[in-house]
Coordinates of C-alpha atoms in Angstrom, one line a residue:
M25 CA -7.9 -40.9 33.4
A26 CA -5.0 -38.7 35.3
L27 CA -5.8 -39.5 39.1
Y28 CA -4.4 -36.3 41.3
S29 CA -3.2 -36.1 44.8
T30 CA -5.7 -34.3 47.5
F31 CA -2.4 -33.6 49.6
K32 CA -1.6 -30.0 49.3
Y33 CA 1.9 -28.5 47.8
G34 CA 4.3 -28.5 50.5
S35 CA 3.1 -31.5 53.3
G36 CA 5.6 -34.1 52.9
V37 CA 2.9 -35.6 49.8
K38 CA 4.2 -35.0 45.6
Y39 CA 1.1 -33.7 43.8
G40 CA 0.2 -35.8 40.7
V41 CA 1.3 -39.1 41.6
S42 CA 0.6 -41.0 39.3
T43 CA -0.3 -45.0 40.9
Q44 CA 2.1 -46.2 37.8
G45 CA 5.0 -45.5 39.4
T46 CA 7.8 -42.5 39.0
L47 CA 9.1 -40.4 36.2
R48 CA 12.2 -39.8 36.4
W49 CA 13.8 -36.9 33.6
A50 CA 16.3 -35.4 32.6
V51 CA 17.0 -32.4 31.7
Q52 CA 21.1 -31.9 29.9
I53 CA 22.2 -29.4 29.0
D54 CA 25.8 -29.3 27.2
W55 CA 27.5 -26.3 29.0
Y56 CA 30.8 -27.5 27.5
D57 CA 30.3 -28.7 23.9
N58 CA 31.3 -32.0 24.2
D59 CA 28.6 -34.1 23.5
F60 CA 27.0 -34.1 26.8
E61 CA 29.8 -35.9 28.4
T62 CA 30.4 -33.5 31.8
A63 CA 26.7 -33.2 31.2
L64 CA 24.6 -32.9 34.7
N65 CA 21.1 -34.0 34.8
E66 CA 19.5 -30.5 35.4
S67 CA 15.4 -32.4 35.7
G68 CA 15.9 -31.2 39.9
R69 CA 15.5 -28.1 39.2
C70 CA 12.9 -27.4 36.9
I71 CA 9.7 -26.5 37.9
A72 CA 7.9 -26.4 34.2
M73 CA 7.8 -27.7 31.0
D74 CA 6.2 -26.8 28.2
W75 CA 6.5 -28.0 24.7
E76 CA 5.8 -29.0 21.5
R77 CA 7.4 -30.0 18.3
G78 CA 5.3 -31.2 14.4
R79 CA 2.4 -30.0 12.2
D80 CA -0.1 -28.6 13.5
T81 CA -2.2 -29.9 10.1
F82 CA -1.6 -31.4 6.8
L83 CA -2.3 -28.7 4.4
E84 CA -0.5 -24.7 4.1
S85 CA -3.0 -21.7 6.5
N86 CA -2.9 -21.0 1.4
T87 CA -5.1 -23.7 0.6
N88 CA -1.4 -25.2 -1.8
G89 CA 0.5 -27.3 -0.1
I90 CA 1.5 -29.3 2.2
R91 CA 3.2 -27.8 5.3
F92 CA 6.5 -28.8 6.0
P93 CA 6.9 -29.9 9.9
S94 CA 8.0 -26.2 12.3
V95 CA 10.7 -26.0 14.4
G96 CA 10.0 -26.6 17.9
R97 CA 10.4 -25.3 20.9
A98 CA 11.0 -25.6 24.4
A99 CA 10.3 -23.3 27.5
L100 CA 12.0 -24.5 30.9
T101 CA 11.9 -23.2 34.3
L102 CA 14.8 -23.5 36.5
D103 CA 15.4 -22.5 40.3
N104 CA 18.3 -20.0 39.9
N105 CA 18.4 -19.1 44.2
D106 CA 22.2 -20.3 43.5
K107 CA 22.8 -17.5 40.3
R108 CA 23.6 -20.7 38.8
Y109 CA 22.4 -19.4 35.3
D110 CA 23.3 -16.0 35.3
A111 CA 26.0 -15.2 33.0
W112 CA 26.8 -12.4 35.1
N113 CA 28.0 -14.9 38.4
V114 CA 32.1 -15.0 38.5
S115 CA 31.5 -18.3 40.9
G116 CA 29.3 -19.7 39.0
P117 CA 29.7 -24.0 38.0
Y118 CA 29.6 -22.2 34.3
Y119 CA 30.3 -18.5 33.9
G120 CA 31.7 -17.9 30.5
Y121 CA 29.9 -20.8 28.9
I122 CA 26.2 -19.5 29.8
Y123 CA 25.1 -18.2 26.1
P124 CA 23.1 -19.6 23.7
G125 CA 24.4 -21.9 21.1
H126 CA 24.1 -25.0 23.4
K127 CA 23.0 -28.4 22.8
V128 CA 20.0 -29.4 24.9
R129 CA 18.0 -32.9 25.4
I130 CA 15.0 -33.6 27.6
G131 CA 13.9 -37.6 28.0
V132 CA 11.9 -39.7 30.6
R133 CA 12.2 -42.8 31.9
T134 CA 9.5 -44.6 32.8
P135 CA 8.3 -47.7 34.5
Y136 CA 7.2 -49.3 31.4
S137 CA 10.8 -48.4 29.9
G138 CA 12.7 -49.6 32.3
T139 CA 16.9 -48.5 32.1
S140 CA 15.9 -46.3 29.0
I141 CA 15.4 -42.6 28.4
I142 CA 12.7 -42.0 26.4
W143 CA 14.3 -38.6 24.3
R144 CA 11.1 -36.3 24.5
F145 CA 13.0 -33.6 22.6
S146 CA 16.7 -32.2 21.0
G147 CA 17.9 -29.1 20.0
R148 CA 19.8 -25.7 20.6
L149 CA 19.7 -23.3 23.6
S150 CA 18.1 -20.2 22.4
D151 CA 17.5 -17.9 25.1
I152 CA 18.5 -17.5 28.9
K153 CA 16.0 -15.4 31.8
P154 CA 17.1 -15.2 35.0
T155 CA 13.1 -14.4 36.2
G156 CA 11.7 -13.9 39.8
W157 CA 12.6 -12.3 43.2
R158 CA 16.0 -11.8 42.9
N159 CA 16.3 -13.3 40.4
G160 CA 15.7 -16.9 42.2
Y161 CA 14.7 -18.4 38.4
V162 CA 15.1 -19.2 34.8
D163 CA 13.7 -19.9 31.9
L164 CA 15.2 -21.3 28.9
T165 CA 13.8 -21.3 25.5
V166 CA 14.5 -23.7 23.3
E167 CA 14.7 -25.4 19.6
D168 CA 14.4 -28.2 18.3
A169 CA 16.6 -29.6 16.0
M170 CA 14.5 -28.8 12.7
Q171 CA 15.6 -25.1 13.0
W172 CA 19.1 -26.3 12.4
L173 CA 17.8 -26.7 9.0
Y174 CA 15.4 -24.1 8.9
D175 CA 19.3 -22.1 9.2
Q176 CA 21.5 -24.2 7.0
D177 CA 22.5 -22.9 3.3
V178 CA 23.7 -25.6 1.4
D179 CA 25.0 -25.8 -2.8
I180 CA 24.9 -29.1 -3.9
D181 CA 26.2 -29.2 -7.8
V182 CA 24.1 -31.1 -10.3
Q183 CA 23.2 -35.1 -9.6
Q184 CA 22.1 -37.7 -12.0
T185 CA 20.0 -40.6 -11.1
I186 CA 19.2 -39.9 -7.1
R187 CA 16.9 -42.3 -5.2
I188 CA 14.8 -38.9 -2.5
D189 CA 16.6 -39.8 0.7
E190 CA 19.6 -40.1 -1.4
A191 CA 19.4 -36.4 -1.9
I192 CA 17.7 -35.7 1.6
Q193 CA 21.2 -37.2 2.8
Q194 CA 23.6 -35.0 0.4
V195 CA 21.5 -32.1 2.2
L196 CA 22.1 -33.5 5.4
T197 CA 25.6 -33.7 5.3
D198 CA 25.9 -30.6 3.4
A199 CA 24.1 -28.5 6.3
A200 CA 27.1 -29.9 8.2
W201 CA 24.3 -32.2 10.1
P202 CA 25.2 -32.6 14.1
W203 CA 22.0 -35.4 14.6
S204 CA 21.7 -38.4 13.1
S205 CA 19.7 -39.3 9.9
D206 CA 17.1 -42.3 10.0
L207 CA 15.8 -42.9 6.4
S208 CA 13.8 -45.7 4.8
I209 CA 14.7 -46.0 1.0
S210 CA 12.6 -44.7 -1.5
S211 CA 10.7 -45.6 -4.4
D212 CA 10.6 -42.3 -6.7
S213 CA 14.5 -41.9 -8.2
L214 CA 15.2 -38.5 -10.3
S215 CA 17.0 -37.7 -13.5
Y216 CA 17.9 -35.0 -11.9
W217 CA 18.4 -33.2 -8.8
W218 CA 20.5 -30.3 -7.7
A219 CA 20.5 -28.0 -4.4
E220 CA 20.6 -24.2 -4.3
G221 CA 19.1 -22.7 -0.6
K222 CA 17.5 -23.4 2.9
A223 CA 18.1 -27.0 3.8
S224 CA 14.7 -26.4 5.0
K225 CA 13.6 -25.9 2.1
E226 CA 15.5 -28.2 0.2
I227 CA 14.1 -31.0 1.9
A228 CA 10.2 -30.4 1.8
D229 CA 10.4 -30.3 -1.6
L230 CA 12.1 -33.7 -2.0
T231 CA 9.6 -35.1 0.8
N232 CA 6.5 -33.7 -1.1
S233 CA 7.8 -34.7 -4.6
G234 CA 7.6 -38.2 -3.1
I235 CA 4.9 -37.5 -0.5
G236 CA 6.6 -38.8 2.0
Y237 CA 7.0 -38.1 5.4
F238 CA 10.3 -35.9 6.7
S239 CA 10.6 -35.2 10.6
V240 CA 13.4 -34.6 13.7
L241 CA 13.2 -37.0 16.2
G242 CA 13.0 -36.6 20.2
D243 CA 16.1 -37.7 20.4
G244 CA 17.4 -35.4 17.0
T245 CA 17.6 -38.2 14.0
A246 CA 16.8 -36.2 10.5
R247 CA 14.0 -39.3 9.9
F248 CA 12.2 -40.1 6.0
I249 CA 9.5 -42.6 6.0
N250 CA 9.0 -43.0 2.7
R251 CA 5.2 -43.2 1.6
S252 CA 4.8 -47.1 1.1
E253 CA 6.5 -48.0 3.9
V254 CA 4.8 -50.4 6.3
S255 CA 4.4 -48.9 9.8
A256 CA 3.9 -51.2 12.9
V257 CA 1.5 -49.3 15.0
S258 CA 3.3 -48.4 18.2
I259 CA -0.1 -47.7 20.7
D260 CA -3.6 -48.2 21.0
L261 CA -5.8 -45.4 22.0
D262 CA -9.4 -44.7 22.5
D263 CA -11.8 -43.1 24.9
D264 CA -10.7 -44.7 27.5
N265 CA -6.7 -44.1 27.8
T266 CA -7.5 -40.4 26.3
L267 CA -9.4 -37.1 27.7
N268 CA -12.7 -36.8 26.3
P269 CA -14.3 -35.1 24.3
P270 CA -11.2 -34.8 21.6
L271 CA -10.9 -32.0 19.3
I272 CA -11.8 -33.0 16.3
A273 CA -12.1 -30.0 12.6
Q274 CA -15.5 -30.3 10.6
P275 CA -15.5 -32.3 7.9
W276 CA -15.4 -29.4 5.4
E277 CA -11.7 -27.7 7.0
N278 CA -9.9 -30.4 5.0
Y279 CA -12.4 -31.0 2.4
K280 CA -11.0 -30.1 -1.2
N281 CA -12.7 -32.0 -4.4
T282 CA -11.0 -29.9 -7.2
V283 CA -7.2 -30.9 -6.9
R284 CA -4.1 -29.9 -9.5
V285 CA -0.6 -31.7 -9.4
N286 CA 2.3 -30.4 -10.7
W287 CA 5.0 -31.8 -11.3
Y288 CA 8.6 -31.2 -13.4
P289 CA 9.9 -32.8 -16.3
R290 CA 13.8 -32.1 -16.5
Q291 CA 15.8 -32.4 -20.6
L292 CA 18.9 -32.6 -20.5
Q293 CA 20.4 -30.0 -23.7
N294 CA 22.7 -30.4 -26.5
S295 CA 25.7 -28.5 -25.5
G296 CA 26.0 -24.8 -26.0
V297 CA 26.8 -21.0 -24.3
I298 CA 25.2 -20.8 -21.6
W299 CA 26.8 -17.6 -19.4
S300 CA 28.7 -14.8 -21.8
D301 CA 30.9 -11.6 -19.7
I302 CA 29.9 -8.7 -22.5
T303 CA 31.5 -6.3 -20.8
Y304 CA 35.7 -6.7 -22.1
P305 CA 37.1 -6.3 -19.5
L306 CA 40.4 -4.4 -19.4
V307 CA 43.5 -7.5 -17.9
G308 CA 46.3 -5.4 -16.8
A309 CA 49.5 -6.8 -17.2
S310 CA 50.4 -9.7 -15.2
D311 CA 46.6 -9.6 -13.1
T312 CA 44.1 -11.1 -12.7
Y313 CA 40.2 -10.7 -13.7
T314 CA 37.8 -12.7 -11.6
T315 CA 34.0 -12.8 -12.1
F316 CA 30.9 -14.9 -11.8
G317 CA 28.6 -16.0 -13.7
D318 CA 25.3 -17.7 -13.4
Y319 CA 24.0 -20.4 -16.2
T320 CA 20.6 -19.3 -18.3
F321 CA 18.4 -21.5 -21.5
N322 CA 16.3 -19.3 -23.0
N323 CA 17.0 -16.7 -21.0
E324 CA 16.3 -18.4 -17.8
G325 CA 18.8 -20.0 -14.7
V326 CA 19.4 -22.8 -15.2
P327 CA 21.7 -25.9 -14.0
A328 CA 24.1 -27.3 -16.6
L329 CA 26.6 -29.8 -17.2
Y330 CA 29.9 -31.0 -18.2
A331 CA 30.2 -26.3 -18.3
A332 CA 33.9 -25.7 -19.3
I333 CA 36.1 -23.1 -20.8
S334 CA 38.0 -24.0 -24.3
A335 CA 40.2 -22.4 -26.3
S336 CA 37.9 -21.4 -28.4
D337 CA 36.0 -19.8 -25.1
Y338 CA 38.2 -16.5 -24.9
V339 CA 39.8 -14.2 -26.8
A340 CA 42.2 -11.4 -25.7
N341 CA 43.1 -8.2 -27.8
S342 CA 44.9 -5.2 -27.2
Q343 CA 41.7 -2.9 -28.4
P344 CA 38.1 -3.1 -26.8
D345 CA 36.6 -3.6 -30.5
G346 CA 38.8 -6.6 -31.1
S347 CA 41.3 -4.1 -33.7
G348 CA 44.6 -4.7 -32.4
T349 CA 47.4 -7.1 -31.8
N350 CA 45.7 -11.2 -30.9
L351 CA 47.0 -11.4 -27.1
T352 CA 44.9 -14.7 -26.2
A353 CA 48.3 -16.4 -25.9
N354 CA 49.3 -15.1 -22.3
F355 CA 45.6 -15.9 -20.8
S356 CA 44.9 -18.6 -18.5
V357 CA 40.9 -19.3 -17.8
T358 CA 40.6 -21.2 -14.2
L359 CA 36.7 -21.9 -14.4
T360 CA 35.2 -24.1 -10.7
D361 CA 31.8 -24.9 -11.4
F362 CA 29.3 -25.1 -9.1
G363 CA 26.7 -26.8 -11.0
T364 CA 23.9 -23.2 -11.3
N365 CA 26.4 -21.3 -11.4
A366 CA 30.3 -20.7 -11.6
K367 CA 33.8 -18.9 -11.2
I368 CA 36.1 -17.4 -13.7
V369 CA 39.3 -16.4 -12.9
V370 CA 41.4 -15.0 -15.6
R371 CA 45.2 -14.6 -15.9
N372 CA 46.7 -11.8 -18.5
N373 CA 50.5 -13.5 -17.9
G374 CA 51.9 -11.1 -20.3
A375 CA 53.4 -7.9 -20.0
T376 CA 50.5 -5.6 -22.2
P377 CA 47.5 -5.4 -21.2
G378 CA 44.1 -6.5 -22.8
Y379 CA 41.0 -6.5 -22.9
L380 CA 39.3 -9.6 -23.0
T381 CA 36.5 -9.2 -26.2
L382 CA 34.5 -12.6 -25.6
L383 CA 34.7 -15.2 -23.2
Q384 CA 32.1 -17.8 -22.5
I385 CA 31.1 -21.2 -20.9
T386 CA 29.3 -24.2 -22.5
G387 CA 28.3 -26.8 -20.9
Q388 CA 24.3 -28.4 -21.4
A389 CA 22.0 -27.3 -19.8
I390 CA 19.3 -29.2 -17.6
S391 CA 16.0 -27.2 -18.3
V392 CA 12.2 -27.7 -18.2
P393 CA 10.1 -27.7 -20.9
Y394 CA 7.5 -27.9 -20.1
T395 CA 5.5 -27.9 -16.5
G396 CA 2.6 -31.2 -16.9
F397 CA -0.1 -31.6 -14.4
F398 CA -3.4 -33.8 -13.5
K399 CA -6.1 -31.8 -12.1
E400 CA -8.6 -34.8 -10.6
Q401 CA -12.1 -33.3 -10.0
R402 CA -14.8 -35.4 -7.3
T403 CA -18.2 -34.8 -7.8
D404 CA -19.8 -31.6 -6.2
Y405 CA -17.0 -29.9 -7.5
A406 CA -19.5 -27.6 -9.7
T407 CA -21.6 -26.2 -7.1
N408 CA -19.1 -26.3 -3.9
R409 CA -15.9 -26.2 -6.1
R410 CA -12.5 -26.2 -2.3
S411 CA -9.6 -25.9 -4.6
W412 CA -6.4 -27.4 -3.9
T413 CA -2.1 -27.6 -5.8
L414 CA 0.9 -28.9 -5.2
D415 CA 3.8 -28.0 -6.9
L416 CA 6.0 -32.2 -7.2
L417 CA 8.8 -29.6 -7.9
W418 CA 11.5 -32.6 -8.1
Q419 CA 9.0 -35.5 -9.3
Q420 CA 9.5 -36.5 -14.0
N421 CA 8.1 -39.4 -13.4
S422 CA 4.4 -38.3 -15.7
A423 CA 3.0 -42.3 -14.6
R424 CA 4.0 -41.1 -10.6
A425 CA 3.0 -37.8 -10.4
E426 CA -0.6 -39.4 -12.0
S427 CA -1.1 -41.9 -9.4
I428 CA -0.1 -38.7 -7.2
A429 CA -3.1 -36.8 -7.7
D430 CA -5.9 -39.3 -7.7
S431 CA -4.7 -40.8 -4.8
I432 CA -4.5 -36.9 -3.2
A433 CA -7.5 -36.4 -4.5
D434 CA -9.3 -39.1 -2.8
Y435 CA -7.9 -38.6 0.5
L436 CA -8.8 -34.9 0.4
S437 CA -12.5 -35.0 -1.1
S438 CA -13.4 -37.4 2.1
Y439 CA -15.1 -36.5 5.0
R440 CA -12.5 -37.5 6.8
A441 CA -11.6 -36.8 11.2
W442 CA -8.5 -35.2 11.9
P443 CA -8.6 -36.0 15.5
V444 CA -6.4 -33.7 18.2
V445 CA -6.6 -36.2 21.6
Q446 CA -4.7 -36.3 24.9
V447 CA -3.7 -38.3 27.2
E448 CA -2.5 -37.7 31.3
S449 CA -0.6 -39.0 33.6
R450 CA -0.4 -42.7 31.3
F451 CA 3.5 -43.4 30.9
D452 CA 2.6 -47.0 30.2
I453 CA 1.4 -45.7 26.4
Q454 CA 1.9 -41.5 26.7
F455 CA 5.5 -41.0 25.9
T456 CA 5.9 -43.8 23.5
P457 CA 5.0 -42.0 19.8
D458 CA 6.7 -39.1 18.2
I459 CA 5.8 -37.5 15.1
F460 CA 5.0 -39.4 12.6
D461 CA 4.7 -43.0 14.3
T462 CA 1.6 -44.6 13.4
V463 CA -0.8 -45.0 15.9
R464 CA -4.4 -46.4 16.6
Y465 CA -7.5 -44.3 17.4
T466 CA -10.4 -45.4 18.3
S467 CA -14.0 -43.1 19.7
A468 CA -17.7 -45.0 19.4
Y469 CA -19.0 -41.9 20.4
H470 CA -17.1 -40.1 16.9
G471 CA -16.9 -43.7 15.1
I472 CA -13.7 -43.9 14.7
D473 CA -11.6 -46.8 14.3
D474 CA -8.1 -46.0 12.0
S475 CA -4.8 -45.5 12.0
F476 CA -3.6 -42.3 11.8
R477 CA -0.3 -40.6 11.8
V478 CA 0.9 -38.3 14.7
G479 CA 1.9 -34.8 13.2
K480 CA 2.4 -33.3 15.9
I481 CA 2.8 -33.8 19.7
R482 CA 2.5 -31.1 22.9
E483 CA 3.9 -31.9 26.2
R484 CA 3.6 -29.7 29.0
W485 CA 3.7 -30.6 33.2
L486 CA 0.5 -29.7 35.4
S487 CA 3.1 -30.3 38.4
E488 CA 6.2 -28.5 39.2
N489 CA 8.1 -32.6 40.2
G490 CA 7.3 -33.1 36.8
Q491 CA 4.7 -36.6 38.1
A492 CA 1.5 -35.0 36.1
V493 CA 2.3 -34.7 32.3
L494 CA 0.0 -34.4 29.9
T495 CA 1.0 -34.5 26.1
E496 CA -1.4 -34.0 23.3
Y497 CA -0.8 -35.8 19.7
V498 CA -2.7 -34.0 16.7
L499 CA -3.2 -36.9 14.7
E500 CA -3.7 -37.3 10.3
P501 CA -5.0 -40.0 9.1
Y502 CA -3.7 -41.8 6.1
I503 CA -3.8 -41.7 2.6
T504 CA -5.4 -44.3 0.6
G505 CA -6.0 -46.1 -2.3
G506 CA -3.8 -46.1 -5.7
A507 CA -0.5 -47.8 -6.8
A508 CA 1.5 -47.8 -3.5
W509 CA -0.4 -46.3 -1.2
T510 CA -0.9 -47.0 1.9
W511 CA -3.6 -48.2 2.9
P512 CA -4.3 -48.4 7.4
V513 CA -5.9 -52.5 8.5
T514 CA -8.0 -52.8 11.3
N515 CA -7.6 -57.1 11.4
F516 CA -4.2 -56.5 11.9
G517 CA -3.7 -53.2 13.7
V518 CA -1.0 -52.7 11.1
D519 CA -0.7 -50.9 7.3
T520 CA 0.3 -52.6 4.6
V521 CA 1.6 -51.6 0.9
F522 CA -0.1 -52.5 -1.7
G523 CA 1.3 -51.9 -5.3

């Protein structure tokens, strides 16, 4: 349990002093955008800190799907008596650089970490608000690195025979991810994959299709954990080193006894017309005509391979009905393929205007011939049906989809503890686990002795000097059962993979 000092603030003795030694905090703001090369440690001015990142729950609130980690946010209050954080202060050390968007990182060095800094939060400054009497303080809001993925659009052409981790890396690269990555090798290989949307949505769909874990760590690293990866227990939590009582959801809150898992096979079609222009545009002499086209198959938008416009795919004529002079020899066509659509540029190199009476793209469409699904029902579904559906958008293997359905049904149809535990001023364990790390939690009172993953972390200072800290962990039980799924092993304190 935490130890509190009985001295009053301002007496010369720090409030919240721990018998374990002193925490040394680091709060760095990259005002000059040089990757912290000249960033100072602002922690000496910090009087309040509160941050959180991860996900509140495994299940989406609408009863369908797995929740992707949300954007983490940190709130800091700093002393601003010299107005150094005021954008209007022309004599301030950061004048001209006080604006949102700069990288920020928060870390701590404990008596147990040696000279190493444990980075707890990394992201970008989103708001700066001077506050208090004569703007004597400033409130800083920081959004963690996950916000970058929610902001960035990606557009990646069709890839063949690609692992989920390789696809995630392509999304990060296309999104110009400014931090590092640590992606474990996935056991799932996708026959076809492409991306066209927000980076966060693309990574969420990939992660969920293999039932893996994706998170942004405290130092900004993008991490993917394959579902069969062996994970060592980072810390042991129990009734003695956590505050009591923990918050534990009622058994039925995460209970589902009817589970449907959808999977989507992809099929490469024979070569055919995947787009055509039916407007018969007129292209003037020595002029160009530019248009864009979305690929379709059976009137549905699709990606395609080998998209092309050959000499037989366009015709130009002096009349729109094709009854005039054939001018095709004077025309040239350039196609830029984007995977699901293309840019087409037609140039009339002749001296006579001409109508494009035929303009089409041929290629091999990649379609979803049907939606496969597996439905698992457990004992009491007839009298107390609690349904849940999971879309494995990129899962193209029937056997894997069936295994996932069976394992998820076992997971959700069992009454499991989903604890929320708090640790206060225990510097030996408090700052060790990160999002989706493994912890062991034992509670004699609640009859819990199991391995969990950390789904979310909340942390705040209890004293103005940061020497008393409350950390909260939202824990998720392991998914167990089925082929190639992780099982907690009590005797060894680590997790072993079967299958």
